[in-house]
Coordinates of C-alpha atoms in Angstrom, one line a residue:
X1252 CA 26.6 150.0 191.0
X1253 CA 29.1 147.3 188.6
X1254 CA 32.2 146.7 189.8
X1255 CA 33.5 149.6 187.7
X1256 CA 31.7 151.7 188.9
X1257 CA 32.5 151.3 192.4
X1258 CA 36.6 150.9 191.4
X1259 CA 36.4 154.4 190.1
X1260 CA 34.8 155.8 193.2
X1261 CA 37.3 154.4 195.4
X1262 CA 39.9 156.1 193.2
X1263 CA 38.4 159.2 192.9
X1264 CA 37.8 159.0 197.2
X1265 CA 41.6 157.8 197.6
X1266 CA 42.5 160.7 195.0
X1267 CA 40.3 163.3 197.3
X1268 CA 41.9 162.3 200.9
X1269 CA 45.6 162.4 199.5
X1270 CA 45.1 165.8 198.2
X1271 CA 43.5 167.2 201.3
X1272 CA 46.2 165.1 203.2
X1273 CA 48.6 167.0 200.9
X1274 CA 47.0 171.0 201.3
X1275 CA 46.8 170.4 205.2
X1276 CA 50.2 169.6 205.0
X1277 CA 51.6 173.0 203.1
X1278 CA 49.0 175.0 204.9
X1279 CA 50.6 173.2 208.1
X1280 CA 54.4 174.0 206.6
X1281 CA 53.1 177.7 205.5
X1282 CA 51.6 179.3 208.5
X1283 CA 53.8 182.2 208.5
X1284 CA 56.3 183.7 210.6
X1285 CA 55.3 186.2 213.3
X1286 CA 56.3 189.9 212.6
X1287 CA 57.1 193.0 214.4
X1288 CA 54.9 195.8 215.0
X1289 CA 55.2 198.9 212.8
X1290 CA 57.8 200.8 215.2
X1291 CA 60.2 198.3 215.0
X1292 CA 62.9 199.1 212.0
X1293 CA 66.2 197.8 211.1
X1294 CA 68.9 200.2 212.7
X1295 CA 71.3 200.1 209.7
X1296 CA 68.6 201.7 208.2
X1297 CA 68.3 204.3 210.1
X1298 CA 71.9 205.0 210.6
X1299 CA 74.6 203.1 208.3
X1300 CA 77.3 204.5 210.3
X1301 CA 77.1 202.5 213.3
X1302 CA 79.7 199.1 213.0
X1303 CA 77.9 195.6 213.5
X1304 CA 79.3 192.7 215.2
X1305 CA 76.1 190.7 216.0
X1306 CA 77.6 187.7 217.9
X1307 CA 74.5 185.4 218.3
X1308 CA 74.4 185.3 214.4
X1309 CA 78.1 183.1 214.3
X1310 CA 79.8 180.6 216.6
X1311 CA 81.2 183.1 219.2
X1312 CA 79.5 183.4 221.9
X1313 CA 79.1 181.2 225.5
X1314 CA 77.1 178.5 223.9
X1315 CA 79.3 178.2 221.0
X1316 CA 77.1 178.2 218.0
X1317 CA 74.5 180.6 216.4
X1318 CA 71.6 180.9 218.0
X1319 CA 67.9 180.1 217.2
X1320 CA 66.2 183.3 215.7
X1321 CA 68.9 185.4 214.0
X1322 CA 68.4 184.7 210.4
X1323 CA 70.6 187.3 209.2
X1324 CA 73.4 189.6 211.9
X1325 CA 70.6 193.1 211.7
X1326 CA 70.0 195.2 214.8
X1327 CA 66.2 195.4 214.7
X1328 CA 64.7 198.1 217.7
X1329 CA 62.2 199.9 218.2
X1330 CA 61.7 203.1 216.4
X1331 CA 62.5 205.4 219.3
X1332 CA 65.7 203.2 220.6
X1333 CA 66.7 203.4 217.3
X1334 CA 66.4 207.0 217.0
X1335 CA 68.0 207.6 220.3
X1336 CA 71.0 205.3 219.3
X1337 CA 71.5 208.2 216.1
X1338 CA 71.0 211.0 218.5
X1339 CA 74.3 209.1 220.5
X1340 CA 76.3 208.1 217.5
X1341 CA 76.4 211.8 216.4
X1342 CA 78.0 212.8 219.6
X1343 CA 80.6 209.7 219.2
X1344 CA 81.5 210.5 215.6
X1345 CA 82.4 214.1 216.8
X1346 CA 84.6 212.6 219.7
X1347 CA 86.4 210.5 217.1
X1348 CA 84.7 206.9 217.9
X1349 CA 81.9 205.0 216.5
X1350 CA 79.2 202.6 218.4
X1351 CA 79.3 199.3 217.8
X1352 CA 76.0 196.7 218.1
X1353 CA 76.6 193.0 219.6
X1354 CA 73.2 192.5 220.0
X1355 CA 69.8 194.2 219.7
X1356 CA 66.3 192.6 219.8
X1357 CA 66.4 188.8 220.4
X1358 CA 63.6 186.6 220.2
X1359 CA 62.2 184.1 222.9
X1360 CA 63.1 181.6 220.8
X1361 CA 66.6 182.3 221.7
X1362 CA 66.4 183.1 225.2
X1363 CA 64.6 179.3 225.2
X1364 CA 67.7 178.0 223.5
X1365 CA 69.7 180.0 226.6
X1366 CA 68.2 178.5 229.5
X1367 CA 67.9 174.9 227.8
X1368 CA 71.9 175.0 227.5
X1369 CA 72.0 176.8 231.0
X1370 CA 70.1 173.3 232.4
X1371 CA 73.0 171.3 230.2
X1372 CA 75.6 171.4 233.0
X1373 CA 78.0 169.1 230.5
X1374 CA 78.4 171.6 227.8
X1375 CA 80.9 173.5 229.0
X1376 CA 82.8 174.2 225.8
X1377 CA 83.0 177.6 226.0
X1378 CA 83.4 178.3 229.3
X1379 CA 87.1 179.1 229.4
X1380 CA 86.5 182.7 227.3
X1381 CA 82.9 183.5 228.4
X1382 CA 82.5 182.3 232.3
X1383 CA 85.8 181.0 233.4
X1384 CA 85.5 181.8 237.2
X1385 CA 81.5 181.1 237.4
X1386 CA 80.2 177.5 238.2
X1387 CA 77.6 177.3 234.8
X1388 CA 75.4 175.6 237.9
X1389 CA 74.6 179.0 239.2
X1390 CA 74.1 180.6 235.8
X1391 CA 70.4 181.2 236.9
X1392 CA 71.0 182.2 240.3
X1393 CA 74.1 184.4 240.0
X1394 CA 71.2 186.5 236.9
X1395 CA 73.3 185.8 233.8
X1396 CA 70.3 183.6 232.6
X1397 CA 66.8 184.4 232.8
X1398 CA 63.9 182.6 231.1
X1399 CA 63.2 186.5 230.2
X1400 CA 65.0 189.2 228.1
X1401 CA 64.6 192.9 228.1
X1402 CA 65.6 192.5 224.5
X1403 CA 63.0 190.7 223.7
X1404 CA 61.1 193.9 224.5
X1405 CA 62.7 195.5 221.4
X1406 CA 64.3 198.4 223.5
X1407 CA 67.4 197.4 224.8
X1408 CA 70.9 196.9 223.1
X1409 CA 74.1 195.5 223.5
X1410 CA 77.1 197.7 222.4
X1411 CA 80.4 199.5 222.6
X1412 CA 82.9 201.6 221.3
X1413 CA 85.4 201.4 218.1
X1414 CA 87.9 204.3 217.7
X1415 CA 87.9 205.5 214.1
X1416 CA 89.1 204.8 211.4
X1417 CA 87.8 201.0 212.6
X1418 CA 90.5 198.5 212.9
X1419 CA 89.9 195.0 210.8
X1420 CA 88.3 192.1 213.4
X1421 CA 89.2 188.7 212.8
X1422 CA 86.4 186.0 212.6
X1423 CA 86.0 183.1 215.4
X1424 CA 87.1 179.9 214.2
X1425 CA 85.3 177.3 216.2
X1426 CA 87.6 175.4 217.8
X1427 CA 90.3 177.8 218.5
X1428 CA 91.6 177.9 221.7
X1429 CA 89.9 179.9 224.0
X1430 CA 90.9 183.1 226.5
X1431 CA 90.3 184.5 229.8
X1432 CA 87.3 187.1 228.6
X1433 CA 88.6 189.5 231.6
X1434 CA 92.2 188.9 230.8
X1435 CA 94.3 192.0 229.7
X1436 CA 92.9 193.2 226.0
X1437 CA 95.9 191.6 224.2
X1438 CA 95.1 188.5 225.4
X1439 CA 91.8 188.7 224.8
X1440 CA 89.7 187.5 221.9
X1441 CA 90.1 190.0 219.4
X1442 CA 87.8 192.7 219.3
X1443 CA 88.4 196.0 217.7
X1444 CA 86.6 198.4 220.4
X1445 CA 88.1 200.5 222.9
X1446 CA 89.3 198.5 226.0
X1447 CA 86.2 198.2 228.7
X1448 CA 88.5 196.0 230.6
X1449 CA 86.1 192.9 229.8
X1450 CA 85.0 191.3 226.8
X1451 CA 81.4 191.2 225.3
X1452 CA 79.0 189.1 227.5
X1453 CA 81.6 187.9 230.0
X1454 CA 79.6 186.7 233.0
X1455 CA 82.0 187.5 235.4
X1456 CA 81.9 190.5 238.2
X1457 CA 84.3 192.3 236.7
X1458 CA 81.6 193.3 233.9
X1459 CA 79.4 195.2 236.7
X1460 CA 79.6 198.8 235.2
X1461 CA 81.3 200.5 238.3
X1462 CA 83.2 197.8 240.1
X1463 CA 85.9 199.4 241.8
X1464 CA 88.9 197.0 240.3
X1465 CA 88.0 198.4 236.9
X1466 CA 90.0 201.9 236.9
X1467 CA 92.0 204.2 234.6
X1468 CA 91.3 204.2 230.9
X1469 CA 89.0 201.1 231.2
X1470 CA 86.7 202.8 233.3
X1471 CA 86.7 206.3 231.5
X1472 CA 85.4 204.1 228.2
X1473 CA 82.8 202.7 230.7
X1474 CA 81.7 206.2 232.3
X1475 CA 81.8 207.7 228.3
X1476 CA 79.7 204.9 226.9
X1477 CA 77.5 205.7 230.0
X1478 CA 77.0 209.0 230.4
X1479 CA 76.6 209.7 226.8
X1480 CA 74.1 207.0 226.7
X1481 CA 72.1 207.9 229.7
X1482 CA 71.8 211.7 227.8
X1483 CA 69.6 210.4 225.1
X1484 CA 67.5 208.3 226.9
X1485 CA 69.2 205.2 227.6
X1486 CA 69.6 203.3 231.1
X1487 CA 72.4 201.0 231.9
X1488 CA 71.9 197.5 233.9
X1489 CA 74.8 197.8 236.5
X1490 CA 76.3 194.3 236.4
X1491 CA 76.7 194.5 232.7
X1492 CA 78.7 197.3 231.0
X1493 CA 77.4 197.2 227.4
X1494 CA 73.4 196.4 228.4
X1495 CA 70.9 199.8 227.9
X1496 CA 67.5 199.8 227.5
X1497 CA 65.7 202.9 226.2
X1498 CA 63.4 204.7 228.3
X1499 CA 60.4 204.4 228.2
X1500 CA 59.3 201.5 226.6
X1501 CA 57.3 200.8 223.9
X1502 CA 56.3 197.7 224.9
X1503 CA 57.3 197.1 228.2
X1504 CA 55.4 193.7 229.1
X1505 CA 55.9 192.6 225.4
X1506 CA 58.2 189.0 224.8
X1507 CA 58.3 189.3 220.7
X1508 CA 59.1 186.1 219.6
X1509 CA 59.5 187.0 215.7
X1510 CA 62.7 186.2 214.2
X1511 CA 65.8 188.9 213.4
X1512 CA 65.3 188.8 209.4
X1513 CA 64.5 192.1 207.3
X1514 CA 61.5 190.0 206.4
X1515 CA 60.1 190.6 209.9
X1516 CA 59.9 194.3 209.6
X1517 CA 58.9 194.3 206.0
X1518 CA 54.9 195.4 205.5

């Protein structure tokens, strides 16, 4: 071979490692997101009636910015959930209220993103609205973190009730100052549902369904939430007012990990 030759073969061999360099690296970058299985829909499609306020999608919430995994603020659930949660809303809409949705399925990825800010004891910048009374050292302990969701299931849903016509809601603007999330509703965060004497995800006693200091109207919007609930199918975790999870479910040993995007549910 002349020294031509052998010039062009090294170009041609440099030319043939770059490009399958190159393709192992777009395969690499194009492996494609994991999706949901068939029974899994987007609840607005199901029922357009029922308000959103998915909180993990923005900045409000106890870590204090959105979370891994929620691509877009949907309520994705199983079919059946779903379908239970339309059952409930008609029975709301004849009473004069609407339910609202803070959160629905969440992917692993974002409970990860939970218990590595759990193990962060210095970020406590949110603390003063979501856990102001709870050492975030005994987050695990105390349950309010678990390297585990029920909503990553598919079945289970975080949610409340808006009196109609719905009142406007303010958005968070990070960096405000923050309240008390048990403080009286006025001084609370602004939230336009009916007052369940807490706010949303306040890890605090005072969020266990029936604790006895929660009386009057507060607990009547607890008990209606509840027992309405519970009649379609739907059973409430005790220390946290807004958390049910449909029974039985789909996929009870099932961690989903895809992420909360209309792509996800889309054949």
């Amino acid at each position: 071979m002349n020294r031509s030759s052998a010039a062009r073969t090294l170009v041609v061999l440099a030319s043939t490692a770059l490009l399958a360099g190159l393709t192992s690296t777009v395969s690499a970058q194009a492996d494609p997101e994991p999706k949901a299985p068939e029974d899994f829909v987007v609840l607005s499609d199901v029922d357009p009636t029922i308000l959103h306020d998915i909180r993990y999608r923005t900045a409000y919430n106890f870590i204090g910015e959105p979370i891994d995994g929620y691509r877009q603020p949907l309520c994705i659930l199983t079919e059946d959930a779903a379908n239970a949660l339309v059952e409930a809303q008609e029975i709301f809409l004849e009473q004069g209220y609407s339910l609202k949705v803070y959160d629905c399925y969440r992917p692993q990825r974002a409970v990860d993103q939970f218990v590595a800010w759990a193990q962060d004891l210095d970020d406590q910048r949110m603390k003063e609205d979501f856990y102001p009374r709870v050492d975030k050292s005994r987050l695990f302990a105390d349950g309010y973190i678990a390297e585990r969701s029920g909503h990553s299931r598919g079945s289970t849903v975080d949610l409340t009730l808006v009196e109609l016509p719905a009142a406007e809601q303010r958005p968070y603007v990070p960096g405000e100052p923050l309240t008390d999330c048990a403080a009286p509703r006025d001084e609370r965060f602004p939230d336009n549902s009916i007052d369940m004497g807490t706010g949303y995800d306040c890890f605090d006693t005072l969020s266990h369904t029936l604790d006895p200091r929660i009386q009057g109207e507060q607990r009547a919007n607890r008990l209606l939430l509840r027992e309405t609930l519970e009649a379609v199918g739907f059973v409430n975790y005790e220390h946290e007012w807004w958390h049910y999870t449909y029974q039985p479910e789909p996929y009870p040993d099932t961690y989903f990990d895809f992420p909360v995007h209309r792509r996800s549910v889309t054949p």
